[in-house]
mmCIF file of C-alpha atoms in Angstrom:
data_model
loop_
_atom_site.group_PDB
_atom_site.id
_atom_site.type_symbol
_atom_site.label_atom_id
_atom_site.label_comp_id
_atom_site.label_asym_id
_atom_site.label_seq_id
_atom_site.Cartn_x
_atom_site.Cartn_y
_atom_site.Cartn_z
ATOM 1 C CA MET A 1 116.293 130.024 127.407
ATOM 2 C CA GLU A 2 112.739 129.353 128.472
ATOM 3 C CA LEU A 3 110.062 127.837 126.236
ATOM 4 C CA LEU A 4 108.003 131.013 125.729
ATOM 5 C CA GLU A 5 111.121 133.095 125.123
ATOM 6 C CA ILE A 6 112.166 130.757 122.303
ATOM 7 C CA PHE A 7 108.646 130.637 120.882
ATOM 8 C CA LYS A 8 108.188 134.411 120.802
ATOM 9 C CA GLU A 9 111.614 134.940 119.268
ATOM 10 C CA LEU A 10 110.780 132.502 116.473
ATOM 11 C CA VAL A 11 107.269 133.749 115.680
ATOM 12 C CA ARG A 12 108.551 137.311 115.349
ATOM 13 C CA ILE A 13 110.552 136.145 112.318
ATOM 14 C CA PRO A 14 108.319 135.944 109.213
ATOM 15 C CA SER A 15 108.918 132.653 107.414
ATOM 16 C CA PRO A 16 106.526 132.039 104.515
ATOM 17 C CA SER A 17 107.033 128.821 102.578
ATOM 18 C CA MET A 18 110.359 128.786 100.711
ATOM 19 C CA ASP A 19 111.569 131.860 102.637
ATOM 20 C CA GLU A 20 112.649 130.215 105.891
ATOM 21 C CA ALA A 21 116.362 131.127 105.850
ATOM 22 C CA SER A 22 116.150 133.704 108.674
ATOM 23 C CA VAL A 23 114.306 131.434 111.084
ATOM 24 C CA ALA A 24 116.597 128.521 110.158
ATOM 25 C CA GLN A 25 119.631 130.619 111.069
ATOM 26 C CA LYS A 26 118.011 131.615 114.369
ATOM 27 C CA ILE A 27 117.409 127.947 115.223
ATOM 28 C CA ILE A 28 121.033 127.115 114.436
ATOM 29 C CA GLU A 29 122.220 130.112 116.479
ATOM 30 C CA ILE A 30 120.225 129.137 119.582
ATOM 31 C CA LEU A 31 121.375 125.522 119.439
ATOM 32 C CA THR A 32 125.046 126.114 118.639
ATOM 33 C CA ASN A 33 125.302 128.751 121.383
ATOM 34 C CA ALA A 34 124.187 126.004 123.773
ATOM 35 C CA GLY A 35 126.756 123.537 122.423
ATOM 36 C CA VAL A 36 124.331 121.542 120.294
ATOM 37 C CA GLU A 37 125.622 121.023 116.772
ATOM 38 C CA ALA A 38 123.080 122.068 114.127
ATOM 39 C CA LYS A 39 123.422 122.487 110.390
ATOM 40 C CA LEU A 40 121.553 123.042 107.153
ATOM 41 C CA ASP A 41 121.152 120.175 104.736
ATOM 42 C CA SER A 42 121.440 120.655 100.982
ATOM 43 C CA TYR A 43 117.819 121.875 100.749
ATOM 44 C CA GLY A 44 117.803 124.285 103.681
ATOM 45 C CA ASN A 45 116.211 122.023 106.302
ATOM 46 C CA VAL A 46 117.896 122.127 109.713
ATOM 47 C CA TYR A 47 119.320 118.919 111.197
ATOM 48 C CA THR A 48 120.707 118.321 114.665
ATOM 49 C CA LYS A 49 121.286 115.493 117.132
ATOM 50 C CA ILE A 50 122.482 114.727 120.625
ATOM 51 C CA ASP A 51 124.208 111.363 120.963
ATOM 52 C CA GLY A 52 122.932 108.965 123.600
ATOM 53 C CA ILE A 53 123.664 105.392 124.580
ATOM 54 C CA LYS A 54 125.671 103.672 121.869
ATOM 55 C CA ASN A 55 123.717 101.250 119.642
ATOM 56 C CA ALA A 56 120.351 102.330 121.121
ATOM 57 C CA LYS A 57 117.635 103.037 118.569
ATOM 58 C CA GLY A 58 117.492 106.703 117.678
ATOM 59 C CA PHE A 59 114.451 108.891 118.231
ATOM 60 C CA LEU A 60 113.532 111.759 115.899
ATOM 61 C CA LEU A 61 111.652 114.957 116.681
ATOM 62 C CA SER A 62 110.275 116.875 113.693
ATOM 63 C CA ALA A 63 108.491 120.166 113.015
ATOM 64 C CA HIS A 64 108.246 122.616 110.116
ATOM 65 C CA MET A 65 109.670 126.143 109.994
ATOM 66 C CA ASP A 66 107.377 127.744 107.418
ATOM 67 C CA VAL A 67 104.042 129.372 108.169
ATOM 68 C CA VAL A 68 100.963 130.431 106.242
ATOM 69 C CA GLY A 69 101.398 134.127 105.525
ATOM 70 C CA ASP A 70 103.773 136.571 103.907
ATOM 71 C CA ASP A 71 106.910 138.413 105.028
ATOM 72 C CA THR A 72 105.127 141.287 106.782
ATOM 73 C CA PRO A 73 106.023 142.002 110.449
ATOM 74 C CA VAL A 74 104.588 139.719 113.114
ATOM 75 C CA ASN A 75 103.394 141.934 115.959
ATOM 76 C CA ILE A 76 102.547 139.653 118.855
ATOM 77 C CA ILE A 77 100.278 140.375 121.787
ATOM 78 C CA GLU A 78 100.393 138.402 125.028
ATOM 79 C CA LYS A 79 97.464 138.811 127.346
ATOM 80 C CA GLU A 80 95.399 137.195 130.073
ATOM 81 C CA GLY A 81 91.646 137.425 130.234
ATOM 82 C CA PRO A 82 88.410 135.418 130.027
ATOM 83 C CA GLU A 83 90.014 133.278 127.303
ATOM 84 C CA GLY A 84 92.998 132.549 129.534
ATOM 85 C CA HIS A 85 96.658 133.281 128.927
ATOM 86 C CA ILE A 86 97.085 133.578 125.168
ATOM 87 C CA ILE A 87 99.534 134.801 122.562
ATOM 88 C CA GLU A 88 98.142 136.186 119.316
ATOM 89 C CA THR A 89 98.921 138.932 116.793
ATOM 90 C CA ASP A 90 97.512 142.394 116.221
ATOM 91 C CA LYS A 91 95.154 140.693 113.717
ATOM 92 C CA THR A 92 97.121 141.865 110.690
ATOM 93 C CA ARG A 93 98.507 138.414 109.854
ATOM 94 C CA THR A 94 98.956 134.838 111.113
ATOM 95 C CA LEU A 95 100.844 134.139 114.323
ATOM 96 C CA GLY A 96 102.778 131.102 113.065
ATOM 97 C CA ALA A 97 102.176 128.860 116.072
ATOM 98 C CA ASP A 98 101.627 126.340 113.293
ATOM 99 C CA ASP A 99 104.294 125.106 113.558
ATOM 100 C CA LYS A 100 106.668 127.246 115.589
ATOM 101 C CA ALA A 101 105.060 125.872 118.741
ATOM 102 C CA GLY A 102 106.492 122.520 117.675
ATOM 103 C CA VAL A 103 109.834 124.007 116.635
ATOM 104 C CA ALA A 104 110.310 125.898 119.902
ATOM 105 C CA ALA A 105 109.345 122.881 122.020
ATOM 106 C CA ILE A 106 111.914 120.719 120.234
ATOM 107 C CA ILE A 107 114.636 123.365 120.668
ATOM 108 C CA LYS A 108 113.830 123.649 124.380
ATOM 109 C CA ALA A 109 113.922 119.852 124.735
ATOM 110 C CA LEU A 110 117.344 119.702 123.068
ATOM 111 C CA LEU A 111 118.642 122.404 125.417
ATOM 112 C CA ASP A 112 117.255 120.523 128.421
ATOM 113 C CA ILE A 113 118.828 117.260 127.242
ATOM 114 C CA LYS A 114 122.162 119.047 126.856
ATOM 115 C CA GLU A 115 121.851 120.407 130.408
ATOM 116 C CA GLY A 116 120.857 117.009 131.843
ATOM 117 C CA LYS A 117 117.306 118.066 132.713
ATOM 118 C CA ILE A 118 115.925 115.361 130.407
ATOM 119 C CA ASN A 119 117.578 111.975 130.184
ATOM 120 C CA PRO A 120 116.533 109.919 127.147
ATOM 121 C CA LYS A 121 118.147 106.525 126.771
ATOM 122 C CA CYS A 122 119.051 106.953 123.092
ATOM 123 C CA THR A 123 120.343 109.374 120.511
ATOM 124 C CA VAL A 124 117.831 112.150 119.872
ATOM 125 C CA GLU A 125 117.736 113.659 116.398
ATOM 126 C CA ALA A 126 115.714 116.630 115.205
ATOM 127 C CA VAL A 127 114.682 117.873 111.782
ATOM 128 C CA PHE A 128 113.159 121.286 111.078
ATOM 129 C CA THR A 129 111.714 121.335 107.572
ATOM 130 C CA ARG A 130 110.861 123.904 104.925
ATOM 131 C CA ASP A 131 107.746 124.324 102.794
ATOM 132 C CA GLU A 132 105.302 122.084 104.654
ATOM 133 C CA GLU A 133 102.392 124.444 104.173
ATOM 134 C CA ASN A 134 102.775 124.757 100.417
ATOM 135 C CA SER A 135 104.173 121.669 98.705
ATOM 136 C CA MET A 136 106.038 119.601 101.334
ATOM 137 C CA THR A 137 109.238 119.846 99.329
ATOM 138 C CA GLY A 138 111.240 120.215 102.546
ATOM 139 C CA ILE A 139 110.298 116.827 103.968
ATOM 140 C CA GLU A 140 110.676 115.288 100.504
ATOM 141 C CA HIS A 141 114.312 116.463 100.470
ATOM 142 C CA VAL A 142 115.234 115.248 103.961
ATOM 143 C CA GLU A 143 118.292 112.982 103.787
ATOM 144 C CA PHE A 144 116.498 109.995 105.304
ATOM 145 C CA ASP A 145 119.374 107.621 104.613
ATOM 146 C CA LYS A 146 121.509 109.608 107.066
ATOM 147 C CA LEU A 147 119.036 109.362 109.951
ATOM 148 C CA ASN A 148 119.619 106.847 112.720
ATOM 149 C CA SER A 149 116.119 107.024 114.181
ATOM 150 C CA GLU A 150 113.318 104.509 113.812
ATOM 151 C CA TYR A 151 110.585 106.314 115.781
ATOM 152 C CA VAL A 152 109.411 109.827 114.893
ATOM 153 C CA LEU A 153 107.331 112.343 116.818
ATOM 154 C CA VAL A 154 106.022 115.070 114.503
ATOM 155 C CA LEU A 155 104.847 118.002 116.639
ATOM 156 C CA ASP A 156 102.255 119.557 114.343
ATOM 157 C CA SER A 157 98.756 118.831 115.624
ATOM 158 C CA ASP A 158 96.510 121.642 116.830
ATOM 159 C CA LYS A 159 95.323 120.297 120.191
ATOM 160 C CA LEU A 160 97.202 119.245 123.305
ATOM 161 C CA GLY A 161 96.982 115.489 123.818
ATOM 162 C CA ASN A 162 96.308 114.607 120.180
ATOM 163 C CA PHE A 163 98.322 111.487 119.387
ATOM 164 C CA GLU A 164 97.464 110.572 115.829
ATOM 165 C CA ILE A 165 98.755 107.192 114.722
ATOM 166 C CA SER A 166 97.492 107.122 111.135
ATOM 167 C CA GLY A 167 96.359 109.624 108.543
ATOM 168 C CA ALA A 168 94.661 109.817 105.201
ATOM 169 C CA GLY A 169 96.634 109.879 102.011
ATOM 170 C CA TYR A 170 95.506 112.207 99.242
ATOM 171 C CA ILE A 171 94.801 111.109 95.694
ATOM 172 C CA LYS A 172 93.832 113.453 92.850
ATOM 173 C CA LEU A 173 91.625 111.689 90.314
ATOM 174 C CA THR A 174 90.406 113.101 86.993
ATOM 175 C CA VAL A 175 87.804 111.533 84.730
ATOM 176 C CA SER A 176 87.793 112.829 81.167
ATOM 177 C CA VAL A 177 85.249 112.102 78.422
ATOM 178 C CA LYS A 178 85.926 112.776 74.741
ATOM 179 C CA THR A 179 83.498 112.344 71.865
ATOM 180 C CA PRO A 180 84.590 112.259 68.193
ATOM 181 C CA PHE A 181 81.663 114.088 66.628
ATOM 182 C CA GLY A 182 80.839 117.592 67.714
ATOM 183 C CA GLY A 183 78.699 119.984 65.797
ATOM 184 C CA HIS A 184 76.195 122.808 65.804
ATOM 185 C CA SER A 185 73.488 122.594 68.445
ATOM 186 C CA GLY A 186 70.860 123.520 65.866
ATOM 187 C CA LEU A 187 71.977 122.081 62.557
ATOM 188 C CA ASP A 188 73.396 118.803 63.899
ATOM 189 C CA ILE A 189 71.302 118.155 66.970
ATOM 190 C CA GLN A 190 69.233 115.436 65.276
ATOM 191 C CA ASP A 191 72.327 113.228 64.617
ATOM 192 C CA LYS A 192 72.237 110.524 67.299
ATOM 193 C CA ASN A 193 75.942 109.808 66.801
ATOM 194 C CA ARG A 194 76.881 113.277 67.986
ATOM 195 C CA LEU A 195 76.902 112.667 71.748
ATOM 196 C CA ASN A 196 77.417 115.582 74.096
ATOM 197 C CA ALA A 197 80.424 114.869 76.347
ATOM 198 C CA ALA A 198 79.184 117.235 79.051
ATOM 199 C CA LYS A 199 75.923 115.283 79.181
ATOM 200 C CA ILE A 200 77.201 111.740 79.180
ATOM 201 C CA ILE A 201 79.951 112.327 81.764
ATOM 202 C CA THR A 202 77.131 112.777 84.272
ATOM 203 C CA GLU A 203 76.404 109.051 83.969
ATOM 204 C CA ILE A 204 79.869 108.372 85.399
ATOM 205 C CA VAL A 205 79.512 111.044 88.069
ATOM 206 C CA GLU A 206 76.179 109.535 89.128
ATOM 207 C CA LYS A 207 77.771 106.116 89.699
ATOM 208 C CA ILE A 208 80.972 107.220 91.465
ATOM 209 C CA PRO A 209 80.406 107.385 95.247
ATOM 210 C CA GLN A 210 80.424 110.740 97.018
ATOM 211 C CA GLY A 211 81.366 111.401 100.648
ATOM 212 C CA VAL A 212 82.347 108.796 103.247
ATOM 213 C CA TYR A 213 83.152 105.468 101.627
ATOM 214 C CA LYS A 214 84.277 103.620 104.761
ATOM 215 C CA SER A 215 84.364 104.504 108.463
ATOM 216 C CA TYR A 216 84.682 102.883 111.862
ATOM 217 C CA LYS A 217 83.027 103.604 115.200
ATOM 218 C CA THR A 218 84.729 103.740 118.593
ATOM 219 C CA GLY A 219 82.203 104.383 121.360
ATOM 220 C CA ASP A 220 80.221 107.457 120.371
ATOM 221 C CA LYS A 221 82.804 108.665 117.844
ATOM 222 C CA THR A 222 82.710 107.798 114.145
ATOM 223 C CA SER A 223 86.003 108.182 112.285
ATOM 224 C CA THR A 224 86.344 108.300 108.521
ATOM 225 C CA ILE A 225 88.766 105.835 106.932
ATOM 226 C CA THR A 226 88.176 106.556 103.240
ATOM 227 C CA SER A 227 86.268 109.343 101.518
ATOM 228 C CA ILE A 228 85.841 110.727 98.012
ATOM 229 C CA ASN A 229 84.795 114.218 97.000
ATOM 230 C CA LEU A 230 83.801 115.680 93.635
ATOM 231 C CA GLY A 231 85.726 118.923 93.306
ATOM 232 C CA SER A 232 84.596 120.140 89.907
ATOM 233 C CA ILE A 233 82.851 119.294 86.655
ATOM 234 C CA ILE A 234 83.985 121.202 83.590
ATOM 235 C CA GLY A 235 82.623 120.570 80.146
ATOM 236 C CA GLY A 236 81.863 122.072 76.823
ATOM 237 C CA GLY A 237 82.432 125.427 75.228
ATOM 238 C CA VAL A 238 84.066 127.332 78.047
ATOM 239 C CA GLU A 239 87.130 128.474 76.092
ATOM 240 C CA ASN A 240 85.749 131.783 74.837
ATOM 241 C CA ALA A 241 84.191 132.630 78.178
ATOM 242 C CA LEU A 242 87.465 131.858 79.993
ATOM 243 C CA TYR A 243 89.315 134.159 77.615
ATOM 244 C CA GLN A 244 86.837 136.963 78.228
ATOM 245 C CA ALA A 245 86.934 136.478 82.016
ATOM 246 C CA VAL A 246 90.729 136.795 82.038
ATOM 247 C CA LYS A 247 90.614 139.778 79.695
ATOM 248 C CA GLN A 248 88.158 141.533 82.029
ATOM 249 C CA GLY A 249 90.286 140.765 85.069
ATOM 250 C CA LEU A 250 87.568 138.736 86.770
ATOM 251 C CA LYS A 251 88.627 136.531 89.674
ATOM 252 C CA GLY A 252 87.201 134.023 92.124
ATOM 253 C CA VAL A 253 83.457 133.475 92.213
ATOM 254 C CA ASN A 254 82.867 136.343 89.778
ATOM 255 C CA ALA A 255 84.995 134.619 87.138
ATOM 256 C CA VAL A 256 83.260 131.279 87.744
ATOM 257 C CA GLU A 257 79.805 132.823 87.448
ATOM 258 C CA PHE A 258 80.784 134.702 84.296
ATOM 259 C CA VAL A 259 82.066 131.512 82.626
ATOM 260 C CA ALA A 260 78.941 129.584 83.653
ATOM 261 C CA LYS A 261 76.620 132.205 82.163
ATOM 262 C CA ASN A 262 78.661 132.906 79.041
ATOM 263 C CA SER A 263 79.796 129.463 77.949
ATOM 264 C CA MET A 264 78.819 128.535 74.407
ATOM 265 C CA SER A 265 75.522 126.692 74.281
ATOM 266 C CA ASN A 266 75.374 126.429 70.497
ATOM 267 C CA ILE A 267 77.875 123.578 70.201
ATOM 268 C CA ILE A 268 77.633 119.867 70.855
ATOM 269 C CA ASN A 269 80.423 119.441 73.400
ATOM 270 C CA THR A 270 83.264 117.024 72.674
ATOM 271 C CA SER A 271 85.084 117.171 76.016
ATOM 272 C CA ALA A 272 84.211 117.121 79.694
ATOM 273 C CA PHE A 273 86.119 116.592 82.954
ATOM 274 C CA ALA A 274 85.263 115.617 86.511
ATOM 275 C CA HIS A 275 87.927 116.154 89.177
ATOM 276 C CA TYR A 276 87.936 114.248 92.493
ATOM 277 C CA SER A 277 89.955 113.872 95.657
ATOM 278 C CA ILE A 278 90.244 110.613 97.571
ATOM 279 C CA ARG A 279 91.456 110.604 101.164
ATOM 280 C CA SER A 280 92.195 107.327 102.914
ATOM 281 C CA SER A 281 94.182 106.021 105.869
ATOM 282 C CA CYS A 282 93.836 102.454 104.571
ATOM 283 C CA LEU A 283 95.636 101.529 101.376
ATOM 284 C CA GLU A 284 93.480 98.436 100.844
ATOM 285 C CA THR A 285 90.223 100.404 100.990
ATOM 286 C CA GLN A 286 91.653 103.173 98.817
ATOM 287 C CA ASN A 287 92.617 100.646 96.142
ATOM 288 C CA GLU A 288 89.193 98.995 96.408
ATOM 289 C CA LEU A 289 87.496 102.339 95.698
ATOM 290 C CA ILE A 290 89.795 103.119 92.764
ATOM 291 C CA GLU A 291 89.099 99.683 91.277
ATOM 292 C CA LYS A 292 85.354 100.313 91.571
ATOM 293 C CA ILE A 293 85.810 103.548 89.612
ATOM 294 C CA ARG A 294 87.857 101.737 86.970
ATOM 295 C CA ILE A 295 84.988 99.292 86.453
ATOM 296 C CA ILE A 296 82.533 102.193 86.072
ATOM 297 C CA ILE A 297 84.805 103.661 83.378
ATOM 298 C CA GLU A 298 85.126 100.317 81.579
ATOM 299 C CA GLU A 299 81.351 99.787 81.523
ATOM 300 C CA PHE A 300 80.857 103.331 80.188
ATOM 301 C CA ASN A 301 83.349 102.712 77.363
ATOM 302 C CA GLN A 302 81.626 99.478 76.421
ATOM 303 C CA LYS A 303 78.271 101.263 76.269
ATOM 304 C CA TYR A 304 79.543 104.142 74.102
ATOM 305 C CA LYS A 305 82.160 102.325 72.038
ATOM 306 C CA GLY A 306 82.950 104.400 68.920
ATOM 307 C CA LEU A 307 80.830 107.324 70.135
ATOM 308 C CA GLY A 308 82.658 108.400 73.258
ATOM 309 C CA GLU A 309 85.554 107.395 75.478
ATOM 310 C CA ALA A 310 86.277 107.978 79.151
ATOM 311 C CA LYS A 311 89.747 107.936 80.694
ATOM 312 C CA LEU A 312 90.927 107.915 84.291
ATOM 313 C CA GLU A 313 94.030 109.780 85.502
ATOM 314 C CA ILE A 314 95.349 109.187 89.015
ATOM 315 C CA GLU A 315 97.942 111.318 90.774
ATOM 316 C CA GLU A 316 99.202 110.571 94.275
ATOM 317 C CA HIS A 317 99.556 113.875 96.105
ATOM 318 C CA LEU A 318 100.327 112.337 99.494
ATOM 319 C CA PRO A 319 100.847 108.657 100.371
ATOM 320 C CA VAL A 320 98.752 106.856 102.972
ATOM 321 C CA PHE A 321 100.021 106.984 106.551
ATOM 322 C CA GLU A 322 98.949 103.592 107.907
ATOM 323 C CA LYS A 323 99.037 102.612 111.579
ATOM 324 C CA SER A 324 102.150 100.720 112.561
ATOM 325 C CA ASP A 325 101.826 97.345 114.298
ATOM 326 C CA ASP A 326 104.557 98.549 116.674
ATOM 327 C CA ASP A 327 102.898 100.125 119.744
ATOM 328 C CA PHE A 328 106.140 101.389 121.341
ATOM 329 C CA LEU A 329 105.253 105.073 120.933
ATOM 330 C CA ILE A 330 101.695 104.564 122.189
ATOM 331 C CA GLN A 331 102.923 102.776 125.311
ATOM 332 C CA LYS A 332 105.470 105.496 126.118
ATOM 333 C CA ALA A 333 102.945 108.246 125.414
ATOM 334 C CA GLN A 334 100.423 106.708 127.795
ATOM 335 C CA ILE A 335 102.994 106.685 130.587
ATOM 336 C CA ALA A 336 104.110 110.244 129.798
ATOM 337 C CA ALA A 337 100.507 111.474 129.688
ATOM 338 C CA LYS A 338 99.798 109.975 133.103
ATOM 339 C CA ASN A 339 102.958 111.503 134.573
ATOM 340 C CA SER A 340 102.250 114.959 133.124
ATOM 341 C CA GLY A 341 98.482 115.041 133.642
ATOM 342 C CA VAL A 342 97.670 115.261 129.943
ATOM 343 C CA ASN A 343 94.528 113.699 128.504
ATOM 344 C CA LEU A 344 95.913 111.564 125.670
ATOM 345 C CA LYS A 345 93.628 111.195 122.657
ATOM 346 C CA ILE A 346 94.846 108.389 120.384
ATOM 347 C CA SER A 347 93.188 108.629 116.988
ATOM 348 C CA SER A 348 93.483 108.778 113.219
ATOM 349 C CA PHE A 349 93.177 112.014 111.252
ATOM 350 C CA HIS A 350 91.552 112.521 107.882
ATOM 351 C CA ALA A 351 94.135 114.908 106.463
ATOM 352 C CA GLY A 352 97.771 115.120 105.432
ATOM 353 C CA ALA A 353 100.985 115.857 107.324
ATOM 354 C CA GLU A 354 104.690 115.116 107.173
ATOM 355 C CA THR A 355 104.003 111.849 108.997
ATOM 356 C CA HIS A 356 102.823 110.483 105.645
ATOM 357 C CA ILE A 357 106.246 110.980 104.098
ATOM 358 C CA TYR A 358 108.119 109.528 107.084
ATOM 359 C CA ALA A 359 105.859 106.464 107.132
ATOM 360 C CA ASN A 360 106.847 105.676 103.563
ATOM 361 C CA ARG A 361 110.604 106.190 103.933
ATOM 362 C CA LYS A 362 113.472 104.221 105.533
ATOM 363 C CA ASN A 363 116.410 105.220 107.728
ATOM 364 C CA LYS A 364 120.087 104.513 107.110
ATOM 365 C CA GLU A 365 119.639 100.926 108.334
ATOM 366 C CA GLY A 366 116.850 100.321 105.824
ATOM 367 C CA ILE A 367 114.207 100.284 108.582
ATOM 368 C CA SER A 368 110.864 101.973 107.945
ATOM 369 C CA PHE A 369 110.154 105.008 110.110
ATOM 370 C CA LYS A 370 107.300 104.740 112.598
ATOM 371 C CA PRO A 371 105.862 108.239 113.001
ATOM 372 C CA VAL A 372 103.099 109.768 115.100
ATOM 373 C CA LEU A 373 101.563 113.256 114.819
ATOM 374 C CA ALA A 374 101.307 114.865 118.256
ATOM 375 C CA GLY A 375 99.746 118.040 119.657
ATOM 376 C CA ILE A 376 101.956 120.122 121.942
ATOM 377 C CA ALA A 377 99.447 122.941 122.632
ATOM 378 C CA ASP A 378 95.954 124.192 121.910
ATOM 379 C CA VAL A 379 96.275 126.358 118.791
ATOM 380 C CA TYR A 380 93.123 128.055 117.504
ATOM 381 C CA ASN A 381 92.174 129.513 114.106
ATOM 382 C CA MET A 382 95.306 128.312 112.374
ATOM 383 C CA HIS A 383 96.116 129.830 108.970
ATOM 384 C CA SER A 384 94.211 133.021 109.815
ATOM 385 C CA ALA A 385 94.852 136.448 111.337
ATOM 386 C CA ASP A 386 92.874 135.244 114.388
ATOM 387 C CA GLU A 387 95.382 132.492 115.165
ATOM 388 C CA LYS A 388 96.303 132.183 118.842
ATOM 389 C CA ILE A 389 97.967 129.759 121.224
ATOM 390 C CA ASP A 390 96.852 128.917 124.749
ATOM 391 C CA VAL A 391 99.982 129.367 126.865
ATOM 392 C CA GLU A 392 98.989 127.124 129.785
ATOM 393 C CA SER A 393 98.244 124.241 127.420
ATOM 394 C CA TYR A 394 101.629 124.878 125.778
ATOM 395 C CA LYS A 395 103.460 124.655 129.096
ATOM 396 C CA LYS A 396 101.598 121.461 129.940
ATOM 397 C CA GLY A 397 102.384 120.093 126.493
ATOM 398 C CA TYR A 398 106.061 120.673 127.081
ATOM 399 C CA GLU A 399 105.852 118.763 130.378
ATOM 400 C CA PHE A 400 104.359 115.880 128.390
ATOM 401 C CA LEU A 401 107.236 116.071 125.904
ATOM 402 C CA LYS A 402 109.785 116.018 128.727
ATOM 403 C CA ALA A 403 108.101 113.002 130.331
ATOM 404 C CA PHE A 404 107.915 111.285 126.949
ATOM 405 C CA LEU A 405 111.622 111.793 126.234
ATOM 406 C CA ASP A 406 112.544 110.502 129.677
ATOM 407 C CA GLU A 407 110.584 107.340 128.893
ATOM 408 C CA ILE A 408 112.306 106.609 125.571
#
């Protein structure tokens, strides 16, 4: 089977998160028909491998099977025009090139290895995961202790030549302020002990940084290492307004505006919340920022002792993917890029991917995985009905993958 044939067959199968069974069975069918053993693990991920030289370090290829979208038909259109040779849909839903471009390229590589068209010097393993787009439960349930590989190439970046060697972790952080003495905004407003939680939480918000916390510059490009963003501030008498908004069936911005205009203003608020996200590709800098916020909270509590108390809750949504000191994958990618005519762009990315999970897990030998996130094609407008893939970039990306596998 050819690359585009595999890709089009896969994208025609709807596979929203947690409903990937049909595409998983198609992957297994294609591989087993070619003599490549493939199977489901206990969670519904697909695992396969082709044995290479005995005792050589294994190499893992990884991509996810689920797409953003529902189970409606995927009607694809292939055309050539001013935009080049592209594949898209009839604009009724997403295409699913994220990440079936990666899945199809890995399947094609396995078929070519089986046929002797690619000759890696080690065992090549592959994992196709579920639920990446929603909650990453698929990668969380991978049986890492059964994997032989040390190096991992995750094919899930949106531009050909992207070779992303570190990525930001994602921390959810909530500051809450409680005050013991509420009251009526008219009758009790003169009591200086009745502090308004919605008011005094703003002192914390004012001191917590916003935006880029640390960055580095390479030539003309500035890359963010650590950032923090205030997602929401909620305080005071919103309960009644929330109830009414739900009762009236209000949603989205209409519900938010209704609550803002109809919250109770005749009470001295006793609770308030500020919700943040922290993204960082450096654990040391991330911890430095969190410690700074802890100090702000401590100083606040000293100031308002007995009249108000702030607390900090931290939830790790995605661990930091830090750059490995091992440059093996970079060296091989540079050679493969030269041999395939691909412009390699080595960088960090300020978002999350399955690389983050791999980087914080170990294989069956107890060795930490060393992953990289790579782009196999130019994919535009991902997660939308306008999603499309540039076919020529995809073909070139596959030549890079072949050259890369020959090098390892």
